JSON list of C-alpha atoms and ligand atoms in Angstrom, two decimals:
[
{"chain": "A", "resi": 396, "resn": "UNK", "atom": "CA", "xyz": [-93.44, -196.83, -110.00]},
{"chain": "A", "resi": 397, "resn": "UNK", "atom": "CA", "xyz": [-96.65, -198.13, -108.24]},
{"chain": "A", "resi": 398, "resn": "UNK", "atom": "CA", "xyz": [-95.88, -200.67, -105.80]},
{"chain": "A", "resi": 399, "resn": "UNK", "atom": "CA", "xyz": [-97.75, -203.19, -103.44]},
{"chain": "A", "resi": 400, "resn": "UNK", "atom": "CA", "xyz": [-97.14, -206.41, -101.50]},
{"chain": "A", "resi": 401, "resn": "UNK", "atom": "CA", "xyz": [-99.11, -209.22, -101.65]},
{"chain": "A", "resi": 402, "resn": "UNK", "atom": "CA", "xyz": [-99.58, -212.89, -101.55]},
{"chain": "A", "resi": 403, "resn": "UNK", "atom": "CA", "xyz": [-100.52, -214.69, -104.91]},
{"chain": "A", "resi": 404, "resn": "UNK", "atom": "CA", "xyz": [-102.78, -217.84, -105.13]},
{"chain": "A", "resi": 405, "resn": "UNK", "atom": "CA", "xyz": [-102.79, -221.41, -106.40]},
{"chain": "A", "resi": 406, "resn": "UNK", "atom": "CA", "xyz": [-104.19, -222.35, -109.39]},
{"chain": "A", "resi": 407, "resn": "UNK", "atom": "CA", "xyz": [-107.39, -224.43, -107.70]},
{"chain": "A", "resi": 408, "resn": "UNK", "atom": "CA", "xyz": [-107.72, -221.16, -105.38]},
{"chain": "A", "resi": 409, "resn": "UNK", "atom": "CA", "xyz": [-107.72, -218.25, -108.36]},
{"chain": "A", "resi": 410, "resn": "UNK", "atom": "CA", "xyz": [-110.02, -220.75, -109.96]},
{"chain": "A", "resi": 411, "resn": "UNK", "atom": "CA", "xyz": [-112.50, -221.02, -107.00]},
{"chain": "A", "resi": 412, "resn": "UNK", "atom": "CA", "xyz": [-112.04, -217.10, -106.39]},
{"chain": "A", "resi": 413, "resn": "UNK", "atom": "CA", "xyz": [-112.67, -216.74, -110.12]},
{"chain": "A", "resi": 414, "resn": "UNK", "atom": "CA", "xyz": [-115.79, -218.43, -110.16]},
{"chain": "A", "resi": 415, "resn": "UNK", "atom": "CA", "xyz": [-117.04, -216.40, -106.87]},
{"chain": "A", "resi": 416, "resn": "UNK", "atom": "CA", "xyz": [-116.17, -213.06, -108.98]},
{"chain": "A", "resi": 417, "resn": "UNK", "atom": "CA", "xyz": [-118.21, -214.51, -112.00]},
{"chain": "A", "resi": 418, "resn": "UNK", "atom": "CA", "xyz": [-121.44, -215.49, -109.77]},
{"chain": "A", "resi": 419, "resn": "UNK", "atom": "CA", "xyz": [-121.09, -211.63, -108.24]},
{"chain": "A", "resi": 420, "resn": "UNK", "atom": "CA", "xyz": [-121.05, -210.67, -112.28]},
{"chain": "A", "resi": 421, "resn": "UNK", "atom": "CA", "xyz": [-124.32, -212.39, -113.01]},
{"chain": "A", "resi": 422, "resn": "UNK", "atom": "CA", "xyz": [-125.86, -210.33, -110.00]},
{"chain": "A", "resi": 423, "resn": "UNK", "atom": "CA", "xyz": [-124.55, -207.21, -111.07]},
{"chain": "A", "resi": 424, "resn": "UNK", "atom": "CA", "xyz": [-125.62, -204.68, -113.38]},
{"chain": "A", "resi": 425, "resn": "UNK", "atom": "CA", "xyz": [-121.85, -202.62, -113.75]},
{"chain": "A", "resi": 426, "resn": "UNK", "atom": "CA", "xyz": [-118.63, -202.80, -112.48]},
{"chain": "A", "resi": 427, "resn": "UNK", "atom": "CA", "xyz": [-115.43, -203.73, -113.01]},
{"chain": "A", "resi": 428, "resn": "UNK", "atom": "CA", "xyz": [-114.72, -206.79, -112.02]},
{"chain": "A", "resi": 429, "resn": "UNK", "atom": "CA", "xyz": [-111.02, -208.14, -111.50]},
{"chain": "A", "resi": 430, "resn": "UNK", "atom": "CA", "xyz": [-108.92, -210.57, -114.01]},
{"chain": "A", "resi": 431, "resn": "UNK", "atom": "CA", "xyz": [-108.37, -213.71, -113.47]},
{"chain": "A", "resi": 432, "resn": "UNK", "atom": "CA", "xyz": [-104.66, -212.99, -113.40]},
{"chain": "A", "resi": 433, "resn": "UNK", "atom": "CA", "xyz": [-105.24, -210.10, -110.90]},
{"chain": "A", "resi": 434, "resn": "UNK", "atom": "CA", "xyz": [-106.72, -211.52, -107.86]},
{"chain": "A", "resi": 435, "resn": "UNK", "atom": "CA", "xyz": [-104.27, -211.33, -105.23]},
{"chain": "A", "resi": 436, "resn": "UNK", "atom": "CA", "xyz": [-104.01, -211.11, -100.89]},
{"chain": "A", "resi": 437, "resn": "UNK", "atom": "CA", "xyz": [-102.62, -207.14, -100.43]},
{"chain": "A", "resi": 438, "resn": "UNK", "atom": "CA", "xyz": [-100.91, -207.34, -97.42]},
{"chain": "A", "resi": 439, "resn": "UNK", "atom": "CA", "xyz": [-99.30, -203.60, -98.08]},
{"chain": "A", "resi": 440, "resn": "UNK", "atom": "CA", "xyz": [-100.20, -200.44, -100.51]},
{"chain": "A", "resi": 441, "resn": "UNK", "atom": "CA", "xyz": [-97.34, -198.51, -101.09]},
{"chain": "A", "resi": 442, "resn": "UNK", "atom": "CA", "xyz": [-97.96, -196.20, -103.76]},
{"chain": "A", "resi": 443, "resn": "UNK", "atom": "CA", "xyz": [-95.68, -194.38, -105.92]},
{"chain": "A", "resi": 444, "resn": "UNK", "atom": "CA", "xyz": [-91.95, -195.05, -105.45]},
{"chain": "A", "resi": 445, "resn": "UNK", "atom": "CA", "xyz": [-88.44, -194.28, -106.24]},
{"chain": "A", "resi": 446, "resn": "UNK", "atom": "CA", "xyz": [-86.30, -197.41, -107.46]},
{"chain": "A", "resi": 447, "resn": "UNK", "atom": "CA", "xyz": [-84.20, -196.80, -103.96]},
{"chain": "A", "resi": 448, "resn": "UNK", "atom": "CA", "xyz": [-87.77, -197.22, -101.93]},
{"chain": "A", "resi": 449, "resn": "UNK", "atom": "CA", "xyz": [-88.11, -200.22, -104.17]},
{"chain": "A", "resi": 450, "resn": "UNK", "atom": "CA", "xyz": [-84.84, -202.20, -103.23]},
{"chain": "A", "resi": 451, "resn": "UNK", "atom": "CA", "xyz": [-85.69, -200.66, -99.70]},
{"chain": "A", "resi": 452, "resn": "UNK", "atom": "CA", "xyz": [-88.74, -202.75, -99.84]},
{"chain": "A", "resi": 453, "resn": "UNK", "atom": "CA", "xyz": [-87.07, -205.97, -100.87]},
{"chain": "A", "resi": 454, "resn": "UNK", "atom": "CA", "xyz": [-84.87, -205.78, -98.13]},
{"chain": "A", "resi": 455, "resn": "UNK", "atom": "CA", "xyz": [-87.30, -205.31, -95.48]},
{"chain": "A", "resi": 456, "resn": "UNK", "atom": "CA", "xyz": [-89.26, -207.98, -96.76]},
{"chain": "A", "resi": 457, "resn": "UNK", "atom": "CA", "xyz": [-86.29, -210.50, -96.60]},
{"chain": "A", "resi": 458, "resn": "UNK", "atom": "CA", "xyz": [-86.04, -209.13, -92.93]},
{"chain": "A", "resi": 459, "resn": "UNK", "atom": "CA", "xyz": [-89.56, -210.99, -92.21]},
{"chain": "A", "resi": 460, "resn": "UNK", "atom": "CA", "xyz": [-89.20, -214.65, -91.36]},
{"chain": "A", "resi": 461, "resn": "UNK", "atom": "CA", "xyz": [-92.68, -216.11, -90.59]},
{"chain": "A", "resi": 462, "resn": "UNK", "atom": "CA", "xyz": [-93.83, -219.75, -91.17]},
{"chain": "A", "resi": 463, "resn": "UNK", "atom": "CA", "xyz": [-96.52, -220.79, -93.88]},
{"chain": "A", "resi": 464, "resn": "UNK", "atom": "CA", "xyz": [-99.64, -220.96, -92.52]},
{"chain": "A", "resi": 465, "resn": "UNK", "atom": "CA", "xyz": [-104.12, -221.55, -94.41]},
{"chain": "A", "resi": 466, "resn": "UNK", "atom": "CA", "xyz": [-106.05, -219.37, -94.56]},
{"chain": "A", "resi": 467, "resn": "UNK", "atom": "CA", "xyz": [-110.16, -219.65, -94.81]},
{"chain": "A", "resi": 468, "resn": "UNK", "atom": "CA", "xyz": [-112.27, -217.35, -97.18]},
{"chain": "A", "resi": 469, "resn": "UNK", "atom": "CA", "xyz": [-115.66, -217.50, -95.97]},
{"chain": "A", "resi": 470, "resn": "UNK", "atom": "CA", "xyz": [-117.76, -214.59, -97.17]},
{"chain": "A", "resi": 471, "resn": "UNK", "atom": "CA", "xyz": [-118.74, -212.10, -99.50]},
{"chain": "A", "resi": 472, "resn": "UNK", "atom": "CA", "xyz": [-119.12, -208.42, -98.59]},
{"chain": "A", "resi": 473, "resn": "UNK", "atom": "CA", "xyz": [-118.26, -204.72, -99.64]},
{"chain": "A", "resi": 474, "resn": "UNK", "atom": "CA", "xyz": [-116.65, -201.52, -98.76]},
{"chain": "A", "resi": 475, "resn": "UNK", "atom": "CA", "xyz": [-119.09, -198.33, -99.67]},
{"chain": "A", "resi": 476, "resn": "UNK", "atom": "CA", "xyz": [-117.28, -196.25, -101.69]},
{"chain": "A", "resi": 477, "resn": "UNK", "atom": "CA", "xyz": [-119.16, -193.28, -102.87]},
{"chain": "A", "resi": 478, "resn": "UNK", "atom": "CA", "xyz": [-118.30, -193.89, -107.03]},
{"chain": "A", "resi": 479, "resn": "UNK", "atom": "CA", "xyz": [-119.68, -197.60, -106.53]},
{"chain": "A", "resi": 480, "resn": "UNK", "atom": "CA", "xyz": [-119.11, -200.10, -103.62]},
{"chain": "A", "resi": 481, "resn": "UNK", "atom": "CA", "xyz": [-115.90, -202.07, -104.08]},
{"chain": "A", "resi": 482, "resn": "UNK", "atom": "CA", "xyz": [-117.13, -206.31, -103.78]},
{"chain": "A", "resi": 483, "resn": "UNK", "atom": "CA", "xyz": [-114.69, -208.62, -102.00]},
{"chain": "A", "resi": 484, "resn": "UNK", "atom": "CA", "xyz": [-114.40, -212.20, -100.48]},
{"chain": "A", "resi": 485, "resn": "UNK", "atom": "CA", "xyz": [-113.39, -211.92, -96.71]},
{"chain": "A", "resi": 486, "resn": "UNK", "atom": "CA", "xyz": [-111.22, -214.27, -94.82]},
{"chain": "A", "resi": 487, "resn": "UNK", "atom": "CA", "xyz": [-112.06, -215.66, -91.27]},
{"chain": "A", "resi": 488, "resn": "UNK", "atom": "CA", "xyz": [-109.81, -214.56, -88.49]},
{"chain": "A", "resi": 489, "resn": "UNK", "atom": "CA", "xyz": [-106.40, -215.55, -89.09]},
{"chain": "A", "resi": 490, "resn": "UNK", "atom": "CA", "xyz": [-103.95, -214.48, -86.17]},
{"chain": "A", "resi": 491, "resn": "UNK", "atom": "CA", "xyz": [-100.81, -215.73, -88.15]},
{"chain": "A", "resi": 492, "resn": "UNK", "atom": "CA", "xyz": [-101.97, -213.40, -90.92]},
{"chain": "A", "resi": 493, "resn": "UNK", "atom": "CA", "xyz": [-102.28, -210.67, -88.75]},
{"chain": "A", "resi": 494, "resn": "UNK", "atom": "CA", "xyz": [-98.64, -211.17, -87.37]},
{"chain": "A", "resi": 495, "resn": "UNK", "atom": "CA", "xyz": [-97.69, -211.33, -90.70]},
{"chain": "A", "resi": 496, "resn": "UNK", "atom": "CA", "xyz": [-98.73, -208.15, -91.92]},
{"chain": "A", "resi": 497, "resn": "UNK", "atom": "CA", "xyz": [-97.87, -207.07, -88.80]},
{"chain": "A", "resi": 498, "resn": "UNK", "atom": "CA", "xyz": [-94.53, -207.84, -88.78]},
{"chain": "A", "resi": 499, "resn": "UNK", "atom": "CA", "xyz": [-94.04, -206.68, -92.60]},
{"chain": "A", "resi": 500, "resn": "UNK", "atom": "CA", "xyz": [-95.70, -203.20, -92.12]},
{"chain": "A", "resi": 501, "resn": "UNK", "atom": "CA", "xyz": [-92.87, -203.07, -88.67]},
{"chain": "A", "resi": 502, "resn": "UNK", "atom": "CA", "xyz": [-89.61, -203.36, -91.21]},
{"chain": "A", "resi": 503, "resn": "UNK", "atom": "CA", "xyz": [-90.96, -201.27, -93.83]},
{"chain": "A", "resi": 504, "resn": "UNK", "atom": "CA", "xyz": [-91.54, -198.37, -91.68]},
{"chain": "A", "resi": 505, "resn": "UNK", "atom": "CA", "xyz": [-88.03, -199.62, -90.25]},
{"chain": "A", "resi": 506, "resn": "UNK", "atom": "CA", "xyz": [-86.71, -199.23, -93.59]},
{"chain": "A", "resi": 507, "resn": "UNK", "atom": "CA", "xyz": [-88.76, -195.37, -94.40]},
{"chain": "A", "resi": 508, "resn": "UNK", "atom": "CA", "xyz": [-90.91, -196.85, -96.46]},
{"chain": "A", "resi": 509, "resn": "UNK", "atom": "CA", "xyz": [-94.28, -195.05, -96.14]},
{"chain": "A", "resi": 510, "resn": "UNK", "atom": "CA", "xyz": [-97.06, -196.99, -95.45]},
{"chain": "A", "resi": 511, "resn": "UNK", "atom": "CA", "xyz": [-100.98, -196.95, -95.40]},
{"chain": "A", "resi": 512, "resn": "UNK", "atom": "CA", "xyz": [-102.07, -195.76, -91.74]},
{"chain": "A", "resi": 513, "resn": "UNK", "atom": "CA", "xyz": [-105.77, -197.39, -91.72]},
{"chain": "A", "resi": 514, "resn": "UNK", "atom": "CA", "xyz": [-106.02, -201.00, -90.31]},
{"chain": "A", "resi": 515, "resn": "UNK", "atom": "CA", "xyz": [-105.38, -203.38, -92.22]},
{"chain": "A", "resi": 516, "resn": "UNK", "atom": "CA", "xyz": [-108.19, -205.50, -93.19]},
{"chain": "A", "resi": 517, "resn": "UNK", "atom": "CA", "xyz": [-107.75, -208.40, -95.62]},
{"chain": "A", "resi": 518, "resn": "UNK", "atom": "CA", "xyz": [-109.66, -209.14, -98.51]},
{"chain": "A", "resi": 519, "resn": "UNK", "atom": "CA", "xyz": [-108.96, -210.43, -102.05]},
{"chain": "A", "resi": 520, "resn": "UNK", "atom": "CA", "xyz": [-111.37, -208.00, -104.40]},
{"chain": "A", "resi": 521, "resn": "UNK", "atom": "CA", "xyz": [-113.83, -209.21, -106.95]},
{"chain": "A", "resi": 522, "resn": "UNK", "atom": "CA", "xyz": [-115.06, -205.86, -108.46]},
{"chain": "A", "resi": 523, "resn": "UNK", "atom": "CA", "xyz": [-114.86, -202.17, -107.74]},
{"chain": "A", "resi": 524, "resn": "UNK", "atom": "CA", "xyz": [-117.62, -199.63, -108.85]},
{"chain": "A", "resi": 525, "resn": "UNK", "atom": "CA", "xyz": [-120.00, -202.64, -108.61]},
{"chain": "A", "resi": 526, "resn": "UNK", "atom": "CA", "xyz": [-123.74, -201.86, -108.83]},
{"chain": "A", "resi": 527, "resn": "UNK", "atom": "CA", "xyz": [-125.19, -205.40, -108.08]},
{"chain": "A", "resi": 528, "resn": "UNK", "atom": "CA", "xyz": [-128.30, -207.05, -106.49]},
{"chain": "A", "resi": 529, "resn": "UNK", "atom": "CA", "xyz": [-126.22, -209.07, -104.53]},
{"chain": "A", "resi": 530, "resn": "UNK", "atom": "CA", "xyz": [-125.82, -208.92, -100.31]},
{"chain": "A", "resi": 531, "resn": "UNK", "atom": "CA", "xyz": [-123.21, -209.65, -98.21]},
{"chain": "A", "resi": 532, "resn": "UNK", "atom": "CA", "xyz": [-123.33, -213.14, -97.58]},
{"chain": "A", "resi": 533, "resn": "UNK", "atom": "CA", "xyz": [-121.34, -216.46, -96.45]},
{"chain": "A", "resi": 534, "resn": "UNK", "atom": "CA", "xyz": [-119.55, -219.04, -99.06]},
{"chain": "A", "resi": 535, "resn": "UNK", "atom": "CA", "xyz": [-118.35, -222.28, -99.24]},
{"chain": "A", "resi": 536, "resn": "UNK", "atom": "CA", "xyz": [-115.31, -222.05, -97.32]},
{"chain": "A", "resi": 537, "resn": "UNK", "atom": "CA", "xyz": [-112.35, -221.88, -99.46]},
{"chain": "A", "resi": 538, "resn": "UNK", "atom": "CA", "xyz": [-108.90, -222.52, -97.87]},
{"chain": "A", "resi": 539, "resn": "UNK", "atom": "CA", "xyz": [-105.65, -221.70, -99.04]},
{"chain": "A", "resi": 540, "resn": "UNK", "atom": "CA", "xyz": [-101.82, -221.85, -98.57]},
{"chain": "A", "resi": 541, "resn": "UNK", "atom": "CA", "xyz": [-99.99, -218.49, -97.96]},
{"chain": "A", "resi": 542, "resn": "UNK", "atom": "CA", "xyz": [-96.80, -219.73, -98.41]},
{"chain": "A", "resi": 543, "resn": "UNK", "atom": "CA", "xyz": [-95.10, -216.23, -99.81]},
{"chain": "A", "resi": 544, "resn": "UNK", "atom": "CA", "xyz": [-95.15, -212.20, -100.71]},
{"chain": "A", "resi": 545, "resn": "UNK", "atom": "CA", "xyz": [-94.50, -210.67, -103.26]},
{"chain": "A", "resi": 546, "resn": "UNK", "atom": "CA", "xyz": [-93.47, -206.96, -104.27]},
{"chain": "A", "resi": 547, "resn": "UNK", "atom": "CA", "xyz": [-95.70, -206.38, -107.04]},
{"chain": "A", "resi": 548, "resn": "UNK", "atom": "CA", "xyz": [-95.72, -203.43, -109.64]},
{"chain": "A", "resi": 549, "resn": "UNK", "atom": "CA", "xyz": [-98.91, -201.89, -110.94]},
{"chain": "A", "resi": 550, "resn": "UNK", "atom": "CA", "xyz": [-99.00, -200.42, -114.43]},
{"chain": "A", "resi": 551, "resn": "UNK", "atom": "CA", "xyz": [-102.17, -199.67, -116.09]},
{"chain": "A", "resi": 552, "resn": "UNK", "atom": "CA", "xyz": [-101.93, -201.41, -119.59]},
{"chain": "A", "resi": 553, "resn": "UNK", "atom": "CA", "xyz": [-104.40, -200.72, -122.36]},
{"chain": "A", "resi": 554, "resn": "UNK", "atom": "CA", "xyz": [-107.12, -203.18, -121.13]},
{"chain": "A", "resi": 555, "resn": "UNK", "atom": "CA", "xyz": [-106.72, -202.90, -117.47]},
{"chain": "A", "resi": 556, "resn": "UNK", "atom": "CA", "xyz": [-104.42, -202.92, -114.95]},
{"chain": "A", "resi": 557, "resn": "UNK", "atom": "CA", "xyz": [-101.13, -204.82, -115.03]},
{"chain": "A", "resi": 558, "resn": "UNK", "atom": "CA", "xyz": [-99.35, -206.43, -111.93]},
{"chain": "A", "resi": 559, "resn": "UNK", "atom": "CA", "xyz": [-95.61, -207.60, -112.41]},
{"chain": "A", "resi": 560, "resn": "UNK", "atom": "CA", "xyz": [-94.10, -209.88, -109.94]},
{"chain": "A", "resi": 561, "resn": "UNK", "atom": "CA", "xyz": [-90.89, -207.99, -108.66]},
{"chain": "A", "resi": 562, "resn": "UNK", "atom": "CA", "xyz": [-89.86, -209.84, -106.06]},
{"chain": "A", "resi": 563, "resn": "UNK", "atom": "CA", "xyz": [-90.80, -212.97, -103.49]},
{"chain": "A", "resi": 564, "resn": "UNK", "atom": "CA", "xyz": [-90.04, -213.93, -99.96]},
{"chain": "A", "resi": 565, "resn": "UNK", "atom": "CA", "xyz": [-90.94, -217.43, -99.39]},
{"chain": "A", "resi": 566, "resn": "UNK", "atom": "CA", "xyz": [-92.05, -218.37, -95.75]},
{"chain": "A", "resi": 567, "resn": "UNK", "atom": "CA", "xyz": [-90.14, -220.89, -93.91]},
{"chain": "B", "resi": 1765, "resn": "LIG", "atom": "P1", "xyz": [-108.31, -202.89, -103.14]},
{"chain": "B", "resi": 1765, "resn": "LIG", "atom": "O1", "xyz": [-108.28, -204.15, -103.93]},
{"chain": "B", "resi": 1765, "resn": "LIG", "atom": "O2", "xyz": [-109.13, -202.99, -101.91]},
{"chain": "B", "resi": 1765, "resn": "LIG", "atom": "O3", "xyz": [-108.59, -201.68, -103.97]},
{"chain": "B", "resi": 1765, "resn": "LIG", "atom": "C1", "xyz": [-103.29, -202.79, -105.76]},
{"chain": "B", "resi": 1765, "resn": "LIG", "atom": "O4", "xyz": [-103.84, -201.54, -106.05]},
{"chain": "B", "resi": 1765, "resn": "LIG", "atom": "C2", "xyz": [-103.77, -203.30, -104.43]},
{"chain": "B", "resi": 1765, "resn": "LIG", "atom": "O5", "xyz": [-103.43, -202.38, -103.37]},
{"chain": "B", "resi": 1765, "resn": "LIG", "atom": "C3", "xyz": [-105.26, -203.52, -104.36]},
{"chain": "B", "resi": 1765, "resn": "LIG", "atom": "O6", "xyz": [-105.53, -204.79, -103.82]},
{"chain": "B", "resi": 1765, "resn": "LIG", "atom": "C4", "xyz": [-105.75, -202.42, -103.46]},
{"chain": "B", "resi": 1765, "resn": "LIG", "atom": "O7", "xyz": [-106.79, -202.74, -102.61]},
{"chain": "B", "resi": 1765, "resn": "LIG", "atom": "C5", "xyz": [-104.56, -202.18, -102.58]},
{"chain": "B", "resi": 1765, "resn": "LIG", "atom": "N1", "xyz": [-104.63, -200.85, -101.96]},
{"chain": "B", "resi": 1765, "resn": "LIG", "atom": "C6", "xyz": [-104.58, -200.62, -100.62]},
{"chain": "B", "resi": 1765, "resn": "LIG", "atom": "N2", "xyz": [-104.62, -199.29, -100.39]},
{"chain": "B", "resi": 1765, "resn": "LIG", "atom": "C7", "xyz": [-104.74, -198.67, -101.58]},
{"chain": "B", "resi": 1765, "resn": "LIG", "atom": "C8", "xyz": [-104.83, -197.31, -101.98]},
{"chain": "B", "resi": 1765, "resn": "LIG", "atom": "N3", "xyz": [-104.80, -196.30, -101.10]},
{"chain": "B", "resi": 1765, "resn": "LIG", "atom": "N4", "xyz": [-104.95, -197.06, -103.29]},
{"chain": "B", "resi": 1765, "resn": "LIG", "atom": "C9", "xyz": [-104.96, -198.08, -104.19]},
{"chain": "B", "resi": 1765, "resn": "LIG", "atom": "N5", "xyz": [-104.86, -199.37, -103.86]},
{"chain": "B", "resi": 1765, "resn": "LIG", "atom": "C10", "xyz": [-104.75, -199.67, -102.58]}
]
């Protein structure tokens, strides 16, 4: 099984992030651009797993006790990827998400879970592949309330991929 963590949005937020994926859209001449139901935070990729790595994960999540904390998304910008650049909004300098993550990527390494060895750098992406007219730019600040994580499973269904809640740590 395919398995990440991540931290799931509000309704007002997905709907403010859904709009910002739909005005990248209009710009665009291809891509594929991200479900409503799919926008999410990643805090960690972990790939393919056993169902032991998987309960592994759980418990080193319920190891991390962190308090809820906003966030600000404040731009849009890319990563150049050489099929297509892969769109995302970016999120101002957060320190308590950095400890966070931090702290999470700590006690799954604790717990021999293996785990991605670039630095991190948060984003919640609109559209991969993307051929667009659009540039990097700011937005109208959106904030939001990280308030959990969640182990998510990714499945690719027959019109896209498919993300299943697992399991979620709420923060104090
Ligand atoms: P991305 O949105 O920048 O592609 C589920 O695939 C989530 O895990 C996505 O948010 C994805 O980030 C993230 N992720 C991080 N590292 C990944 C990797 N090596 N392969 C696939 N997804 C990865």
């Amino acid at each position: 099984m395919r398995l990440f963590i991540a931290s799931l949005f509000d309704e007002n937020t997905i709907e403010r992030l859904s709009k910002e994926r739909d005005a990248l859209h209009n710009l665009s001449v291809s891509g594929s651009f991200v479900s409503r139901d799919n926008l999410h935070l990643t805090l960690e990729f972990l790939g393919e797993c056993t169902q032991e790595e998987c309960d592994e994960a759980v418990n080193a999540m319920d190891m991390v006790e962190r308090k809820r904390f906003h966030i600000t998304m404040d731009r849009r910008g890319f990563f150049s990827r050489p099929d297509g650049n892969t769109w995302w909004i970016g999120i101002e300098e957060s320190s308590a998400l950095m400890s966070l993550q931090g702290s999470l990527h700590r006690e799954l390494v604790e717990h021999g879970l293996r785990v991605e060895k670039r630095r991190y750098k948060p984003h919640i992406t609109l559209g991969r592949r993307v051929v667009t007219e659009s540039a990097a730019c700011r937005i109208s600040p959106i904030t939001a309330c990280i308030s959990s994580f969640s182990l998510m499973l990714s499945e690719r269904g027959t019109h896209g991929m498919v993300y299943t809640e697992l399991f979620r740590k709420n923060l104090l």
